[in-house]
């Protein structure tokens, strides 16, 4: 398996530009399509660390420049985890390694109603698989820049535990922003999906929840064991975190 690393907002000028874009109207544009009632799953009201660490990841498409959002979670001192397809856009007729890199990546932990209590953070580098469209590879670790006040993402929002050896079978909890103004939550017994690469949970969330965490244990402070990548009318499927995801995590945390 080949790892690729992509530089995003590396310079101070890059960071200021990305921050200005999203705070200057970009987030509001995306939020204009958000649901505020008739939610597909209940909103999370249980507090805990998950209310701070999970948030929305905004991006501009590398193909057409359109704005969109996924879900992501703080899992390290400077690392946020999401789905690989949340940071790259497939190009019709081309292969996964030639997909376009999305631009202006911007993460808002604890997002609710148009903003977050901890501010927003730009992405310095993206770590992911070259063959990210393969089952079990659709995951990305985002190496984050400090916030405008100099605090790290972990200092601002805390860190959700992460495991690369968890087995399905226990009750799991799935959090996501399926184009909603607040994070939603559903729960159910986790099972192994296709082969051993995916984990599934019996609940539907929808577009925008990609990258959202599947947690085992206490839903307010549990351990991230997968990230959501797809779903149908009854079931959601996530990339189960294993040795390759662990190698990405170490590279993001330590360079």
Coordinates of C-alpha atoms in Angstrom, one line a residue:
X1 CA 0.0 0.0 0.0
X2 CA 1.3 3.4 -1.0
X3 CA 0.9 6.5 1.1
X4 CA 0.5 9.9 -0.5
X5 CA 1.0 13.2 1.3
X6 CA -0.5 16.4 0.0
X7 CA 0.4 19.9 1.2
X8 CA -2.6 22.1 1.8
X9 CA -2.3 25.5 3.7
X10 CA 1.4 25.4 4.5
X11 CA 2.2 29.1 4.4
X12 CA 0.8 31.8 6.7
X13 CA -0.7 33.5 3.6
X14 CA -2.4 30.3 2.7
X15 CA -3.9 29.9 6.1
X16 CA -5.2 33.5 6.2
X17 CA -6.7 33.1 2.7
X18 CA -8.6 29.9 3.6
X19 CA -9.8 31.3 6.9
X20 CA -11.1 34.5 5.3
X21 CA -12.9 32.5 2.6
X22 CA -14.9 30.4 5.0
X23 CA -15.5 33.0 7.7
X24 CA -16.3 35.6 5.1
X25 CA -19.4 33.8 3.7
X26 CA -18.2 30.3 2.6
X27 CA -19.7 28.5 5.6
X28 CA -22.9 30.5 5.3
X29 CA -23.3 29.5 1.7
X30 CA -23.0 25.8 2.6
X31 CA -25.3 26.2 5.6
X32 CA -28.0 27.6 3.4
X33 CA -28.7 24.0 2.3
X34 CA -28.8 22.6 5.8
X35 CA -31.8 21.0 7.5
X36 CA -32.9 22.6 10.7
X37 CA -35.8 20.3 11.4
X38 CA -37.3 17.0 10.2
X39 CA -33.9 15.4 10.9
X40 CA -33.1 11.9 9.6
X41 CA -31.7 11.0 13.0
X42 CA -31.9 12.7 16.4
X43 CA -29.5 15.5 17.2
X44 CA -26.9 14.7 19.8
X45 CA -27.6 16.3 23.1
X46 CA -25.5 14.2 25.4
X47 CA -22.5 16.5 25.6
X48 CA -19.2 14.9 26.5
X49 CA -15.9 15.1 24.5
X50 CA -17.7 14.0 21.3
X51 CA -19.6 17.3 21.3
X52 CA -16.3 19.1 21.1
X53 CA -14.1 16.8 18.9
X54 CA -16.6 16.0 16.1
X55 CA -17.2 18.8 13.6
X56 CA -17.7 19.8 10.0
X57 CA -15.0 19.7 7.4
X58 CA -15.5 22.3 4.6
X59 CA -13.8 22.1 1.2
X60 CA -13.9 23.5 -2.3
X61 CA -14.1 20.8 -5.0
X62 CA -10.9 20.3 -7.0
X63 CA -13.0 19.7 -10.1
X64 CA -15.6 22.4 -10.3
X65 CA -14.7 24.6 -7.3
X66 CA -18.1 24.1 -5.6
X67 CA -18.3 24.2 -1.8
X68 CA -19.3 21.3 0.3
X69 CA -18.9 19.7 3.7
X70 CA -18.2 16.3 5.4
X71 CA -17.8 15.2 9.0
X72 CA -14.5 14.8 10.8
X73 CA -13.1 14.2 14.3
X74 CA -10.1 15.3 16.4
X75 CA -8.1 12.2 17.3
X76 CA -4.6 13.4 18.1
X77 CA -2.5 16.4 19.2
X78 CA -2.6 17.7 15.7
X79 CA -4.7 15.2 13.7
X80 CA -8.2 15.1 12.5
X81 CA -9.7 11.9 10.8
X82 CA -12.2 11.9 7.9
X83 CA -12.9 9.9 4.8
X84 CA -10.5 10.0 1.9
X85 CA -13.3 11.0 -0.6
X86 CA -13.9 14.1 1.6
X87 CA -10.6 15.6 0.4
X88 CA -10.3 14.3 -3.1
X89 CA -12.8 14.3 -6.0
X90 CA -12.8 11.6 -8.6
X91 CA -12.2 12.6 -12.2
X92 CA -14.5 10.8 -14.7
X93 CA -12.5 8.2 -16.8
X94 CA -9.4 8.5 -14.6
X95 CA -7.9 6.4 -11.7
X96 CA -7.8 7.1 -8.0
X97 CA -4.2 8.3 -8.0
X98 CA -5.2 11.0 -10.5
X99 CA -8.2 12.3 -8.6
X100 CA -8.3 16.0 -8.0
X101 CA -7.3 17.3 -4.6
X102 CA -9.9 19.5 -3.0
X103 CA -8.9 22.9 -1.8
X104 CA -9.5 25.3 1.1
X105 CA -9.9 22.6 3.7
X106 CA -11.3 24.0 6.9
X107 CA -12.4 22.2 10.0
X108 CA -14.9 23.6 12.6
X109 CA -15.0 21.4 15.7
X110 CA -18.3 21.4 17.6
X111 CA -20.1 23.1 14.7
X112 CA -23.6 24.2 15.4
X113 CA -25.9 26.7 13.8
X114 CA -23.3 28.2 11.5
X115 CA -20.2 28.3 13.6
X116 CA -18.3 26.5 16.4
X117 CA -17.3 27.5 19.9
X118 CA -13.6 26.7 19.3
X119 CA -13.2 28.5 16.0
X120 CA -11.9 27.1 12.7
X121 CA -8.7 25.4 11.7
X122 CA -6.9 25.0 8.4
X123 CA -5.2 21.8 7.2
X124 CA -1.4 21.7 6.7
X125 CA -1.1 18.3 5.1
X126 CA -3.3 15.4 4.1
X127 CA -2.1 11.8 4.6
X128 CA -4.0 9.0 2.8
X129 CA -3.7 6.0 0.5
X130 CA -2.9 6.3 -3.2
X131 CA -5.6 3.7 -3.9
X132 CA -8.1 5.4 -1.7
X133 CA -11.2 4.2 -3.7
X134 CA -10.5 0.6 -2.7
X135 CA -12.6 -0.8 0.2
X136 CA -10.8 -0.2 3.4
X137 CA -8.6 2.6 2.1
X138 CA -11.2 5.4 2.1
X139 CA -9.7 7.3 5.1
X140 CA -7.6 10.4 5.5
X141 CA -5.6 11.9 8.4
X142 CA -5.4 15.6 8.3
X143 CA -2.4 17.3 9.9
X144 CA -3.8 20.5 11.3
X145 CA -2.4 24.0 11.6
X146 CA -2.7 25.9 14.9
X147 CA -5.7 28.2 15.2
X148 CA -5.5 32.0 14.8
X149 CA -4.8 32.3 18.6
X150 CA -1.9 29.8 18.4
X151 CA -3.7 26.9 20.1
X152 CA -3.5 23.5 18.7
X153 CA -6.6 21.7 17.6
X154 CA -6.3 19.4 20.7
X155 CA -5.9 22.3 23.0
X156 CA -9.0 23.9 21.6
X157 CA -11.3 20.9 21.3
X158 CA -9.8 18.0 23.1
X159 CA -9.0 14.6 21.6
X160 CA -11.3 11.6 21.0
X161 CA -9.6 8.2 21.6
X162 CA -8.9 6.1 18.6
X163 CA -8.3 2.3 18.1
X164 CA -6.8 0.4 15.2
X165 CA -7.6 -3.1 16.6
X166 CA -11.3 -2.9 17.5
X167 CA -13.6 -5.8 16.4
X168 CA -17.2 -5.3 15.5
X169 CA -20.0 -6.9 17.5
X170 CA -20.6 -4.4 20.3
X171 CA -23.1 -1.6 20.2
X172 CA -21.7 1.4 18.2
X173 CA -22.5 5.0 17.9
X174 CA -22.4 7.0 14.6
X175 CA -22.1 10.8 14.5
X176 CA -22.5 13.0 11.5
X177 CA -23.6 16.2 9.8
X178 CA -25.8 15.1 6.8
X179 CA -26.2 18.7 5.8
X180 CA -27.7 19.6 9.1
X181 CA -27.0 22.6 11.4
X182 CA -26.0 20.3 14.3
X183 CA -24.5 16.9 14.7
X184 CA -26.8 13.9 14.6
X185 CA -26.4 10.5 16.3
X186 CA -27.6 7.0 15.8
X187 CA -26.8 3.7 17.4
X188 CA -26.9 -0.1 16.8
X189 CA -24.9 -3.3 16.8
X190 CA -21.8 -3.1 14.6
X191 CA -21.0 -5.8 12.1
X192 CA -18.3 -6.6 9.7
X193 CA -19.2 -5.3 6.2
X194 CA -17.6 -6.3 2.9
X195 CA -14.8 -8.7 3.6
X196 CA -12.9 -7.4 6.6
X197 CA -12.4 -3.8 5.2
X198 CA -15.7 -2.2 6.3
X199 CA -17.8 -1.9 9.4
X200 CA -21.5 -1.4 9.2
X201 CA -24.1 0.0 11.6
X202 CA -27.9 -0.3 11.1
X203 CA -28.8 3.3 10.6
X204 CA -29.2 5.7 7.7
X205 CA -27.6 9.2 7.9
X206 CA -27.0 10.5 4.4
X207 CA -24.8 12.9 2.3
X208 CA -22.5 15.1 4.5
X209 CA -22.0 12.4 7.1
X210 CA -19.1 10.9 5.2
X211 CA -16.0 10.9 7.5
X212 CA -18.2 10.8 10.6
X213 CA -16.9 8.6 13.4
X214 CA -18.2 5.2 14.5
X215 CA -17.5 4.9 18.3
X216 CA -17.5 2.0 20.7
X217 CA -18.0 2.5 24.4
X218 CA -19.6 5.5 26.0
X219 CA -21.2 7.5 23.2
X220 CA -20.1 10.8 24.9
X221 CA -16.5 9.8 25.2
X222 CA -16.0 6.6 23.2
X223 CA -13.3 5.3 20.9
X224 CA -13.2 6.0 17.2
X225 CA -13.0 2.6 15.3
X226 CA -14.2 3.5 11.8
X227 CA -15.1 6.5 9.6
X228 CA -18.3 6.6 7.5
X229 CA -18.0 6.2 3.8
X230 CA -21.3 5.2 2.3
X231 CA -24.8 4.0 3.1
X232 CA -28.2 3.0 1.9
X233 CA -31.8 3.4 3.2
X234 CA -31.2 1.2 6.3
X235 CA -27.4 0.8 6.8
X236 CA -24.2 2.9 6.9
X237 CA -20.8 1.6 6.1
X238 CA -17.5 2.8 7.4
X239 CA -13.8 2.1 6.8
X240 CA -12.7 0.0 9.7
X241 CA -9.4 1.3 11.1
X242 CA -6.5 -1.1 11.0
X243 CA -2.7 -1.1 10.5
X244 CA -2.7 1.1 7.4
X245 CA -4.8 3.8 9.1
X246 CA -2.5 3.5 12.1
X247 CA 0.5 4.3 9.9
X248 CA -1.3 7.3 8.5
X249 CA -2.0 8.5 12.0
X250 CA 1.6 8.2 13.1
X251 CA 2.8 10.1 10.1
X252 CA 0.3 12.9 10.7
X253 CA 1.1 13.1 14.4
X254 CA 4.9 12.9 14.0
X255 CA 5.7 13.9 10.4

